[in-house]
Tab-separated table of C-alpha atoms in Angstrom:
chain	number	residue	atom	x	y	z
N	1	MET	CA	56.395	-14.114	12.006
N	2	MET	CA	56.679	-17.786	12.989
N	3	ASN	CA	55.206	-18.619	16.376
N	4	TYR	CA	57.432	-20.995	18.194
N	5	GLU	CA	55.554	-23.031	20.698
N	6	LEU	CA	56.088	-26.372	22.442
N	7	GLU	CA	54.004	-28.596	24.621
N	8	ILE	CA	55.276	-31.578	26.584
N	9	THR	CA	53.014	-33.694	28.703
N	10	PRO	CA	53.601	-37.204	30.059
N	11	THR	CA	51.984	-38.671	26.944
N	12	GLY	CA	53.518	-36.648	24.134
N	13	VAL	CA	55.265	-33.690	22.569
N	14	THR	CA	53.862	-31.124	20.188
N	15	LEU	CA	56.366	-28.741	18.577
N	16	CYS	CA	55.090	-25.847	16.492
N	17	GLY	CA	51.795	-27.774	15.849
N	18	LYS	CA	53.469	-31.024	14.904
N	19	VAL	CA	53.238	-34.080	17.068
N	20	LEU	CA	56.682	-35.724	17.619
N	21	ASP	CA	57.118	-39.478	17.316
N	22	ILE	CA	58.117	-40.597	20.821
N	23	GLU	CA	58.258	-44.145	22.063
N	24	SER	CA	58.136	-43.721	25.849
N	25	GLN	CA	55.984	-41.849	28.250
N	26	GLY	CA	56.235	-40.154	31.651
N	27	ALA	CA	59.658	-39.294	33.162
N	28	VAL	CA	61.388	-41.858	30.900
N	29	MET	CA	60.306	-39.855	27.904
N	30	LEU	CA	62.389	-36.898	29.086
N	31	LYS	CA	65.458	-39.128	28.871
N	32	GLU	CA	64.438	-40.309	25.455
N	33	LEU	CA	64.075	-36.654	24.287
N	34	TYR	CA	67.503	-35.858	25.786
N	35	LEU	CA	69.180	-38.742	24.041
N	36	ARG	CA	67.432	-38.158	20.775
N	37	TYR	CA	67.558	-34.325	20.492
N	38	VAL	CA	70.397	-33.227	22.810
N	39	GLY	CA	72.796	-35.925	23.881
N	40	ASP	CA	75.884	-33.735	24.529
N	41	TYR	CA	75.070	-32.323	27.937
N	42	PRO	CA	75.742	-34.889	30.716
N	43	LYS	CA	74.695	-32.459	33.359
N	44	PHE	CA	71.136	-33.506	32.300
N	45	TYR	CA	71.590	-36.636	34.379
N	46	LYS	CA	72.296	-34.680	37.520
N	47	MET	CA	69.335	-32.461	37.187
N	48	ASP	CA	66.108	-32.819	39.080
N	49	PRO	CA	62.891	-33.640	37.107
N	50	LEU	CA	61.889	-30.000	36.819
N	51	CYS	CA	65.237	-28.972	35.310
N	52	ARG	CA	65.247	-32.045	33.013
N	53	LEU	CA	61.855	-30.980	31.753
N	54	GLY	CA	63.023	-27.396	31.292
N	55	LEU	CA	66.173	-28.451	29.539
N	56	VAL	CA	64.664	-30.768	26.885
N	57	ALA	CA	61.690	-28.428	26.394
N	58	THR	CA	63.854	-25.398	25.694
N	59	GLU	CA	66.198	-27.382	23.581
N	60	LEU	CA	63.392	-28.541	21.256
N	61	LEU	CA	62.025	-25.070	21.025
N	62	LEU	CA	65.376	-23.431	20.322
N	63	GLN	CA	66.246	-26.020	17.714
N	64	ALA	CA	63.006	-25.227	16.030
N	65	GLU	CA	63.717	-21.555	16.201
N	66	GLY	CA	66.949	-22.180	14.295
N	67	GLU	CA	68.974	-19.233	15.464
N	68	GLU	CA	72.659	-19.478	16.299
N	69	ARG	CA	73.124	-21.452	19.512
N	70	PHE	CA	75.456	-20.941	22.437
N	71	ALA	CA	76.592	-17.374	21.497
N	72	GLU	CA	76.720	-15.023	24.453
N	73	ARG	CA	73.356	-13.188	24.433
N	74	PHE	CA	72.388	-10.238	26.563
N	75	ASP	CA	69.012	-9.607	24.773
N	76	ARG	CA	67.077	-12.731	25.800
N	77	ALA	CA	65.310	-13.380	29.117
N	78	VAL	CA	64.079	-16.616	30.539
N	79	LEU	CA	60.768	-16.433	32.427
N	80	LEU	CA	59.154	-19.564	33.629
N	81	VAL	CA	55.875	-20.012	35.544
N	82	GLY	CA	54.438	-22.969	37.396
N	83	SER	CA	52.379	-23.986	40.371
N	84	SER	CA	54.283	-26.975	41.868
N	85	ALA	CA	57.614	-25.103	42.109
N	86	SER	CA	60.357	-27.498	43.372
N	87	VAL	CA	57.971	-29.807	45.245
N	88	VAL	CA	59.587	-33.000	43.769
N	89	SER	CA	63.056	-32.002	44.997
N	90	ASP	CA	61.650	-30.637	48.239
N	91	GLU	CA	60.156	-34.039	48.982
N	92	ALA	CA	63.269	-35.903	47.882
N	93	PHE	CA	65.369	-33.768	50.189
N	94	ARG	CA	62.982	-34.249	53.051
N	95	GLN	CA	63.388	-37.968	52.671
N	96	THR	CA	67.149	-37.660	53.089
N	97	ILE	CA	66.655	-36.057	56.508
N	98	ALA	CA	63.424	-37.863	57.606
N	99	ASP	CA	65.168	-40.566	59.752
N	100	PRO	CA	67.014	-39.051	62.721
N	101	ALA	CA	69.033	-42.298	63.018
N	102	ALA	CA	70.167	-42.035	59.360
N	103	CYS	CA	70.139	-38.340	58.630
N	104	TYR	CA	72.326	-37.677	55.598
N	105	PRO	CA	71.225	-34.458	53.901
N	106	SER	CA	71.982	-34.715	50.191
N	107	PRO	CA	73.782	-31.646	48.813
N	108	SER	CA	72.965	-32.509	45.177
N	109	VAL	CA	69.262	-32.795	45.945
N	110	PHE	CA	69.286	-29.688	48.122
N	111	VAL	CA	70.589	-27.434	45.329
N	112	TYR	CA	67.334	-28.091	43.438
N	113	THR	CA	65.026	-27.115	46.193
N	114	LEU	CA	64.461	-23.720	44.576
N	115	PRO	CA	62.309	-23.632	41.461
N	116	ASN	CA	64.239	-20.718	39.833
N	117	ILE	CA	67.126	-23.061	39.357
N	118	VAL	CA	65.435	-24.320	36.165
N	119	ALA	CA	65.565	-20.805	34.653
N	120	GLY	CA	69.232	-20.607	35.610
N	121	GLU	CA	70.013	-23.956	34.099
N	122	VAL	CA	68.431	-22.898	30.773
N	123	ALA	CA	70.280	-19.550	30.832
N	124	MET	CA	73.624	-21.237	31.596
N	125	ARG	CA	73.213	-23.888	28.933
N	126	ASN	CA	72.438	-21.173	26.285
N	127	HIS	CA	74.759	-18.422	27.539
N	128	TYR	CA	71.828	-16.014	28.176
N	129	HIS	CA	72.597	-13.071	30.381
N	130	GLY	CA	69.157	-11.418	30.453
N	131	GLU	CA	66.717	-11.711	33.297
N	132	THR	CA	65.928	-15.157	34.682
N	133	ALA	CA	62.830	-15.759	36.796
N	134	TYR	CA	60.455	-18.429	37.996
N	135	TYR	CA	57.070	-17.322	39.176
N	136	VAL	CA	54.550	-19.473	41.130
N	137	LEU	CA	50.888	-19.109	40.114
N	138	PRO	CA	47.950	-21.195	41.391
N	139	SER	CA	47.221	-22.396	37.876
N	140	LYS	CA	48.142	-21.819	34.202
N	141	ASP	CA	47.012	-18.332	33.437
N	142	TRP	CA	48.225	-17.048	30.004
N	143	GLY	CA	46.893	-13.608	30.763
N	144	ARG	CA	49.063	-13.243	33.762
N	145	ILE	CA	51.998	-14.868	32.048
N	146	ARG	CA	51.688	-12.465	29.215
N	147	GLN	CA	51.688	-9.548	31.654
N	148	LEU	CA	54.900	-10.805	33.190
N	149	VAL	CA	56.462	-11.267	29.723
N	150	ASP	CA	55.411	-7.765	28.691
N	151	ASN	CA	56.911	-6.356	31.785
N	152	VAL	CA	60.280	-8.066	30.977
N	153	LEU	CA	60.128	-6.687	27.415
N	154	THR	CA	59.824	-3.066	28.740
N	155	ASP	CA	63.617	-3.488	29.360
N	156	PRO	CA	65.138	-1.964	26.167
N	157	ALA	CA	68.027	-4.433	26.448
N	158	ILE	CA	65.730	-7.416	26.179
N	159	HIS	CA	64.483	-8.303	22.659
N	160	SER	CA	63.016	-11.734	23.368
N	161	VAL	CA	61.680	-13.894	26.094
N	162	LEU	CA	61.957	-17.667	26.224
N	163	GLY	CA	59.388	-19.013	28.629
N	164	GLY	CA	55.932	-19.979	29.629
N	165	TRP	CA	54.353	-22.607	31.754
N	166	ILE	CA	56.440	-25.421	33.266
N	167	ASP	CA	55.221	-27.582	36.123
N	168	TYR	CA	56.345	-30.924	37.523
N	169	THR	CA	54.162	-32.583	40.233
N	170	ASP	CA	55.363	-36.140	39.837
N	171	ASN	CA	56.577	-38.452	37.212
N	172	GLU	CA	53.204	-38.989	35.706
N	173	THR	CA	51.989	-35.366	36.103
N	174	PHE	CA	54.011	-32.657	34.428
N	175	GLU	CA	53.684	-30.135	31.734
N	176	ALA	CA	55.790	-27.738	29.732
N	177	ASN	CA	54.086	-25.251	27.462
N	178	LEU	CA	56.752	-22.822	26.286
N	179	LYS	CA	56.946	-20.100	23.745
N	180	ILE	CA	59.413	-17.444	22.430
N	181	TRP	CA	58.117	-13.863	22.542
N	182	LYS	CA	59.916	-11.305	20.506
N	183	ASN	CA	59.687	-7.533	20.505
T	1	MET	CA	90.573	-54.265	47.379
T	2	GLU	CA	89.245	-54.912	43.874
T	3	GLU	CA	85.781	-55.708	45.296
T	4	LEU	CA	85.746	-52.435	47.191
T	5	ILE	CA	86.904	-50.497	44.165
T	6	GLN	CA	84.025	-51.957	42.160
T	7	GLN	CA	81.597	-51.153	44.992
T	8	LEU	CA	82.786	-47.559	45.148
T	9	LYS	CA	82.395	-47.127	41.437
T	10	GLU	CA	78.842	-48.351	41.607
T	11	GLN	CA	78.093	-46.034	44.563
T	12	ILE	CA	79.711	-43.060	42.801
T	13	ILE	CA	77.528	-43.633	39.757
T	14	ASP	CA	74.452	-44.026	41.912
T	15	VAL	CA	74.895	-40.989	44.261
T	16	LEU	CA	76.181	-38.639	41.510
T	17	ASN	CA	73.501	-39.681	39.066
T	18	LEU	CA	76.092	-40.584	36.343
T	19	GLU	CA	73.411	-42.616	34.491
T	20	ASP	CA	75.321	-42.559	31.263
T	21	LEU	CA	78.305	-44.331	32.765
T	22	THR	CA	79.046	-47.975	33.895
T	23	PRO	CA	81.700	-48.919	36.482
T	24	GLU	CA	83.941	-49.969	33.518
T	25	ASP	CA	83.898	-46.436	32.229
T	26	ILE	CA	85.580	-45.126	35.335
T	27	ASP	CA	89.346	-45.330	35.366
T	28	THR	CA	90.414	-46.676	38.670
T	29	ASP	CA	93.554	-44.438	38.776
T	30	ALA	CA	92.275	-41.338	36.995
T	31	PRO	CA	91.530	-38.117	38.900
T	32	LEU	CA	87.865	-37.851	39.937
T	33	PHE	CA	87.979	-34.061	39.660
T	34	GLY	CA	89.291	-31.646	37.085
T	35	GLU	CA	89.053	-34.045	34.193
T	36	GLY	CA	87.432	-37.287	33.272
T	37	LEU	CA	84.129	-37.371	35.092
T	38	GLU	CA	83.904	-33.545	35.201
T	39	LEU	CA	82.721	-33.583	38.837
T	40	ASP	CA	82.059	-30.296	40.667
T	41	SER	CA	82.071	-28.972	44.215
T	42	ILE	CA	78.534	-30.291	44.909
T	43	ASP	CA	79.697	-33.770	43.821
T	44	ALA	CA	82.578	-33.489	46.322
T	45	LEU	CA	80.078	-32.801	49.093
T	46	GLU	CA	78.045	-35.739	47.992
T	47	LEU	CA	81.101	-38.047	48.105
T	48	ILE	CA	81.738	-36.845	51.625
T	49	VAL	CA	78.223	-37.828	52.564
T	50	LEU	CA	78.711	-41.201	50.801
T	51	LEU	CA	81.804	-41.944	53.006
T	52	GLU	CA	79.905	-41.112	56.156
T	53	LYS	CA	76.687	-42.896	55.211
T	54	ASN	CA	78.184	-46.124	53.776
T	55	TYR	CA	81.407	-46.471	55.737
T	56	GLY	CA	81.014	-44.362	58.871
T	57	ILE	CA	83.862	-42.086	57.896
T	58	LYS	CA	83.579	-38.450	58.880
T	59	LEU	CA	85.867	-36.066	57.041
T	60	ALA	CA	86.260	-33.352	59.698
T	61	ASP	CA	88.386	-31.356	57.401
T	62	ALA	CA	86.533	-31.015	53.996
T	63	SER	CA	89.837	-30.005	52.403
T	64	LYS	CA	91.058	-33.559	52.999
T	65	GLY	CA	88.581	-34.647	50.356
T	66	LYS	CA	91.025	-33.199	47.709
T	67	GLU	CA	93.534	-35.840	48.747
T	68	VAL	CA	91.045	-38.648	49.368
T	69	PHE	CA	89.272	-38.209	46.036
T	70	ARG	CA	92.389	-38.221	43.925
T	71	SER	CA	91.174	-41.400	42.267
T	72	VAL	CA	88.964	-44.372	43.017
T	73	ARG	CA	91.970	-46.446	44.125
T	74	VAL	CA	93.106	-43.762	46.576
T	75	MET	CA	89.538	-43.569	47.893
T	76	ALA	CA	89.315	-47.307	48.244
T	77	ASP	CA	92.616	-47.401	50.190
T	78	PHE	CA	91.395	-44.590	52.497
T	79	VAL	CA	88.051	-46.408	53.088
T	80	SER	CA	89.726	-49.772	53.855
T	81	LYS	CA	92.004	-48.077	56.461
T	82	ASN	CA	89.347	-45.889	58.060
T	83	ARG	CA	85.906	-47.508	57.769
T	84	THR	CA	83.859	-48.148	60.880
T	85	LYS	CA	81.121	-50.079	59.141
């Protein structure tokens, strides 16, 4: 069986062992990936950096998988793990309320101050109705991630899990290392 | 009024992160919600914040947004009549 795996770092993308030809780096690279490989989902522009990373990462992986896209699916879960959670949006929101004389809390920033939103965004995009979750771990621990995945796969309704490690600390420090596990 | 319309379009693009659009892409008389820009309820809240932050206008009744945000032209007219800064 083919192993589908993707890695995105600020300096490059590796999809199923093949390095993709990308011109930009850092946060700008996510926009390049969106324009080059997605392009039809304007909601991308409204997303926070963690969700942008999650969207382009899952898009690349699912395109490589090659199964029918956007059909309602009840047999696939989305399980993501990271250590920085929603810290980028947390800080962005804090800045909107930092000055008592100009305190204008941003609703559109606030909605991303929960890291599990990234799992929900992926599920909504792909019409997945299985479990969605985002776990916070101190560091990337594939043994622990595999335990979490195996636990989800004990549900007889779930036949596959899209997930893995996704972490966004700042525009120069982020990583998505995702896989598709199948029963 | 045309200057205010242009300014509002630029501010809408900025606060709603409509990076793929330019002010010229926004039809001055088209509905902001329900079609065209495909804005949602969070965007409506963000526009209410925009009015308060940039023009000192507090929409005490959030449902009034439905009327104010009918189009950029209606929004500009409302701003010009109610702005405090």
